[in-house]
Tab-separated table of C-alpha atoms and ligand atoms in Angstrom:
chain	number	residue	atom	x	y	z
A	228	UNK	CA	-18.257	15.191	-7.405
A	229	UNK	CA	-14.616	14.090	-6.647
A	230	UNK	CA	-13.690	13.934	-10.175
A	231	UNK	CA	-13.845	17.987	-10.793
A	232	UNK	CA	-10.750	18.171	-8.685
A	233	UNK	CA	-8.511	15.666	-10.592
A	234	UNK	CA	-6.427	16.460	-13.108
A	235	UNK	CA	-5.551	13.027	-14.767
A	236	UNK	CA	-5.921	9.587	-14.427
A	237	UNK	CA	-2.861	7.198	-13.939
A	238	UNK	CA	-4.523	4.291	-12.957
A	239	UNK	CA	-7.973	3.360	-14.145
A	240	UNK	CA	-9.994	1.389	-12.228
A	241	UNK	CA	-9.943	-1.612	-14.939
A	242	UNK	CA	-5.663	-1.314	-14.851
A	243	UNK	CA	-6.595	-2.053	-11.084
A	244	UNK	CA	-8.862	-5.045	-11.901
A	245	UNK	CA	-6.305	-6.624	-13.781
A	246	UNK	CA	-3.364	-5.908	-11.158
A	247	UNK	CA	-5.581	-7.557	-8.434
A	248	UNK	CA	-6.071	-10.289	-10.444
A	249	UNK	CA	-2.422	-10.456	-11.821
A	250	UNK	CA	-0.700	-10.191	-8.540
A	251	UNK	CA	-3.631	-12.631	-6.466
A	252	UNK	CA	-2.409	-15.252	-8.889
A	253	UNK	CA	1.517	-15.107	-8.658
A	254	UNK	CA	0.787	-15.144	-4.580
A	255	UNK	CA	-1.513	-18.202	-4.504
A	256	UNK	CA	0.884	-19.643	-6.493
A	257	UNK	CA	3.701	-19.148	-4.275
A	258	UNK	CA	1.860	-18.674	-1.014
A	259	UNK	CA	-0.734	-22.023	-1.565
A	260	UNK	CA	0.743	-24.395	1.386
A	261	UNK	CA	2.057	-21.243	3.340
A	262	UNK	CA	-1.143	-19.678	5.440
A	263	UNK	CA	0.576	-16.621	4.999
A	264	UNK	CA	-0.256	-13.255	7.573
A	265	UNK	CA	-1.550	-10.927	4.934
A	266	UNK	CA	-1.075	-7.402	6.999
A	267	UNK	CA	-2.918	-4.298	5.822
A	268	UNK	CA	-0.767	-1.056	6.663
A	269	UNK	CA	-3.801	0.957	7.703
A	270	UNK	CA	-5.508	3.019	6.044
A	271	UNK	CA	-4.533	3.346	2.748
A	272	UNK	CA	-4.085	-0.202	1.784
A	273	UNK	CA	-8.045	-0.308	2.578
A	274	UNK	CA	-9.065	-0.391	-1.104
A	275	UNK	CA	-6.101	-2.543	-2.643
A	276	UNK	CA	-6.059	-5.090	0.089
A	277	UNK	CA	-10.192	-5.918	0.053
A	278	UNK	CA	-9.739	-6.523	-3.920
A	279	UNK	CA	-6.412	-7.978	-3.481
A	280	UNK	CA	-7.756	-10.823	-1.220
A	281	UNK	CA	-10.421	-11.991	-2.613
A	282	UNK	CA	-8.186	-12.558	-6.051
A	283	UNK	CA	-5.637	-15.231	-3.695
A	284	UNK	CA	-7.146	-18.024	-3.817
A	285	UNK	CA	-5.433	-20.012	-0.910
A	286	UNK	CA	-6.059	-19.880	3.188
A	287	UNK	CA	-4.768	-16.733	4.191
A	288	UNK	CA	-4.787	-15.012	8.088
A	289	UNK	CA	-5.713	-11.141	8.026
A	290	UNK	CA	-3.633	-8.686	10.154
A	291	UNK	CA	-3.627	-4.834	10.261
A	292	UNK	CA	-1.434	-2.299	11.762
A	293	UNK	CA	-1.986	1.107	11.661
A	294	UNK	CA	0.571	3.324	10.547
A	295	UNK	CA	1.714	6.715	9.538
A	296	UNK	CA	4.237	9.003	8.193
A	297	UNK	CA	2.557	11.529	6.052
A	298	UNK	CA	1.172	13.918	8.537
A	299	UNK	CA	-1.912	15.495	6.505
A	300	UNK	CA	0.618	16.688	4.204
A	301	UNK	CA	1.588	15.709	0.438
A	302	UNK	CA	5.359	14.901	1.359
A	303	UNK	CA	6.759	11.641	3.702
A	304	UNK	CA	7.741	12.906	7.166
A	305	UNK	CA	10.329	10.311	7.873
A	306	UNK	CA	8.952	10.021	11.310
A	307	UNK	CA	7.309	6.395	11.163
A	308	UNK	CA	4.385	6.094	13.976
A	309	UNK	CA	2.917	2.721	14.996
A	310	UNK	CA	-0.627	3.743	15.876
A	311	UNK	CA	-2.274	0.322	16.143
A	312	UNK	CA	0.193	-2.437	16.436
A	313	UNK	CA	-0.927	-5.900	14.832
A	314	UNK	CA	-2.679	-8.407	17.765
A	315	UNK	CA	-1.793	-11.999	15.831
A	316	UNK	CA	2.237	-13.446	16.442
A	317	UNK	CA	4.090	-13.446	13.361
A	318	UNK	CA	7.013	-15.659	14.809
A	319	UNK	CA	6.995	-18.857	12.402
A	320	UNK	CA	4.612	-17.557	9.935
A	321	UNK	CA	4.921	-16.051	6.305
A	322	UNK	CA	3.939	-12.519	6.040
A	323	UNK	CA	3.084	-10.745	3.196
A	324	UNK	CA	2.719	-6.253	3.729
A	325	UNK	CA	0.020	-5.001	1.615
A	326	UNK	CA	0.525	-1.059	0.790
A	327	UNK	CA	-1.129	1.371	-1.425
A	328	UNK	CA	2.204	2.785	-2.127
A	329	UNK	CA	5.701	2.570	-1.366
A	330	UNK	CA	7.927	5.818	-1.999
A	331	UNK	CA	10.603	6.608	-0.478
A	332	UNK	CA	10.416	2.951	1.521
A	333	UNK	CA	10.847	4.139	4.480
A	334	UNK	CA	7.233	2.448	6.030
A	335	UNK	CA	8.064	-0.721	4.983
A	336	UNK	CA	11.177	-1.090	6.005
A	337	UNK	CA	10.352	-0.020	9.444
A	338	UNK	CA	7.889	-2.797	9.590
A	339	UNK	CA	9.484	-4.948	7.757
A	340	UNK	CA	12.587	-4.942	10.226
A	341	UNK	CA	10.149	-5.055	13.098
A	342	UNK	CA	8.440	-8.170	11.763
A	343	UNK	CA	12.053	-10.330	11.166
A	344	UNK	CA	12.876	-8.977	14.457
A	345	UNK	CA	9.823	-10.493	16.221
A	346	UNK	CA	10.121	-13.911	13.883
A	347	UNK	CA	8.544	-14.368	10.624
A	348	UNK	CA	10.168	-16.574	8.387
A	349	UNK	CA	9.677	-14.296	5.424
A	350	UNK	CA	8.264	-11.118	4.711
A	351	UNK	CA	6.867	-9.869	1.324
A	352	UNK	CA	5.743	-6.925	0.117
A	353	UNK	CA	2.508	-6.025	-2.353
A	354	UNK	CA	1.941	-2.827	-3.457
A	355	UNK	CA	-0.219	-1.264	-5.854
A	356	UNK	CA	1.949	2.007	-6.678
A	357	UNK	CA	5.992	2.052	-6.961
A	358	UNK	CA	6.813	4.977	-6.847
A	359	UNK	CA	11.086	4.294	-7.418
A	360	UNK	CA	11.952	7.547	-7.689
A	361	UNK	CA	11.050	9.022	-4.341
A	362	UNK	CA	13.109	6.156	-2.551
A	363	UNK	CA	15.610	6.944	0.297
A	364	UNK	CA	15.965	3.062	1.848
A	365	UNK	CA	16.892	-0.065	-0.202
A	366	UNK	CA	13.860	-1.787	-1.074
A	367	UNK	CA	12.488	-3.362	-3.358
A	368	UNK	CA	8.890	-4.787	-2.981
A	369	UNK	CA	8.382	-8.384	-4.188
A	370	UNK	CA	4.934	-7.762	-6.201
A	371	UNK	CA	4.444	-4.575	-7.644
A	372	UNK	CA	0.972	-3.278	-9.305
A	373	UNK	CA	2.124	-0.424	-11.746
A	374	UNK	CA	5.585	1.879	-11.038
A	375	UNK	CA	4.400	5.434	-11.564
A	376	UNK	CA	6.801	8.622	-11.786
A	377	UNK	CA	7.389	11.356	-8.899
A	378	UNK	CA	4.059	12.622	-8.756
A	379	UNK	CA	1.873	13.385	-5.487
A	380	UNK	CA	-1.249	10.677	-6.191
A	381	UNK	CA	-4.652	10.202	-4.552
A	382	UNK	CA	-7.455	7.716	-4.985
A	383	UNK	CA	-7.955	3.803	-4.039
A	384	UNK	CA	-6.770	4.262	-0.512
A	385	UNK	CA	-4.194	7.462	-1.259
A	386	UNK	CA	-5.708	10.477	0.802
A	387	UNK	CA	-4.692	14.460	0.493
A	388	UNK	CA	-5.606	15.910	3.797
A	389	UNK	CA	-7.678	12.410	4.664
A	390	UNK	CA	-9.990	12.820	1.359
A	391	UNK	CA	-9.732	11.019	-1.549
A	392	UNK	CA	-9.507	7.864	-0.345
A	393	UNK	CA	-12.431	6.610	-1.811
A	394	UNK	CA	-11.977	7.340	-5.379
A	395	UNK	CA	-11.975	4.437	-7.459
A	396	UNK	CA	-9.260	4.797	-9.597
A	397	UNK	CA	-5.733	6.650	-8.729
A	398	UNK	CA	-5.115	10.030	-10.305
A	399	UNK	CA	-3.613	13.244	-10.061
A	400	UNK	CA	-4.812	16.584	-8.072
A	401	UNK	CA	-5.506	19.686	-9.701
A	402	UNK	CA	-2.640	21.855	-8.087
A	403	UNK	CA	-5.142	24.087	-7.358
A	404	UNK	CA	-6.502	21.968	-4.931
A	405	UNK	CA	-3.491	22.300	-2.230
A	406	UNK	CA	-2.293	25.553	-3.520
A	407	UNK	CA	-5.514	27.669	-2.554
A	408	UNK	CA	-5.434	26.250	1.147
B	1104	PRP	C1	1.376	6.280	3.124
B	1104	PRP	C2	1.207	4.974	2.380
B	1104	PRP	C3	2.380	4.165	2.856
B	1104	PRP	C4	3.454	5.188	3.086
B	1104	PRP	C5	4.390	5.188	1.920
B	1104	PRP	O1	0.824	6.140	4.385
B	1104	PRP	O2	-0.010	4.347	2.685
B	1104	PRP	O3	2.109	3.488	4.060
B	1104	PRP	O4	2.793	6.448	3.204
B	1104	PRP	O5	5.361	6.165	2.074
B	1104	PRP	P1	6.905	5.863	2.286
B	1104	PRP	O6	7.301	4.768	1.340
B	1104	PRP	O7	7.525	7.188	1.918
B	1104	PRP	O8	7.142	5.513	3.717
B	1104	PRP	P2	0.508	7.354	5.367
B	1104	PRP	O9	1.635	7.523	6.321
B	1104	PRP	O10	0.109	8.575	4.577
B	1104	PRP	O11	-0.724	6.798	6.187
B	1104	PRP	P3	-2.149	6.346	5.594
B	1104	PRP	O12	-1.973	4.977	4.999
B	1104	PRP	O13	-3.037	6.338	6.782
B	1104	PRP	O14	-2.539	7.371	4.550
């Protein structure tokens, strides 16, 4: 039923097999004696992080904060809210972010800032989408899933107006979609 309203596929959900599995390696690797804080930036990392985990194969602590900056709409507001801070210290510990998608970077570095501030010894970021071009801040996220180009994306976690979210794969609206609203 979702599919009618997408336009094309940019990331199948096979492509996002392999990423989990690509990406859980190169952080057990480098993560194995760390008991890293892996922190889910809530909601869209919902999809991404769930896979994501259970390819690291080293003790890991969950965390999630819930965050926004979208607004509903299909362009980054810029105005960064913490709706649900995390409830686990961070001072001392490794933390790794896990986003659907970083764009113009502004998210992360927010948090990012906010977790050196209160004491982590490092902070990483995963993502599954880089989207370079839309980026405003200087960042540049450790472990990256696939960069894609300037194009508003939904699926695996990315929502238009809160749907979407569930589609397995990531894709591209049909621009009639949010032009007929
Ligand atoms: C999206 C996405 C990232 C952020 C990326 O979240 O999940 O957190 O925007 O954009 P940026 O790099 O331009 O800051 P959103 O605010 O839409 O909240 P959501 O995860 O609940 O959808």
């Amino acid at each position: 039923m979702l599919d009618k309203d997408i336009e094309k596929i940019l990331v199948s959900a096979e492509e996002i097999d392999e990423i989990a599995k690509r990406l859980g390696k190169i952080i057990t690797e480098e993560y194995k004696d760390k008991f890293p804080i892996v922190i889910g930036l809530l909601k869209g990392c919902v999809p991404f992080m769930g896979k994501l985990i259970t390819e690291i194969d080293c003790h890991i602590e969950l965390g999630f904060m819930d965050v926004s900056s979208y607004h509903g709409g299909i362009q980054s507001s810029g105005d960064i809210k913490i709706k649900k801070d995390l409830n686990i210290p961070v001072k001392g510990r490794h933390v790794i972010i896990t986003e659907d998608i970083v764009d113009t970077g502004r998210t992360i570095k927010v948090i990012m800032d906010l977790l050196k501030y209160r004491g982590a010894i490092s902070v990483s970021v995963v993502t599954l989408l880089d989207k370079p071009e839309g980026r405003v801040v200087v960042l540049d996220p450790e472990y990256i899933g696939v960069t894609i180009p300037k194009e508003f994306v939904v699926g695996y976690g990315l929502d238009y107006e809160e749907k979407y979210r569930n589609l397995p794969y990531v894709g591209v609206l049909k621009p009639e979609v949010y032009s007929t609203k």
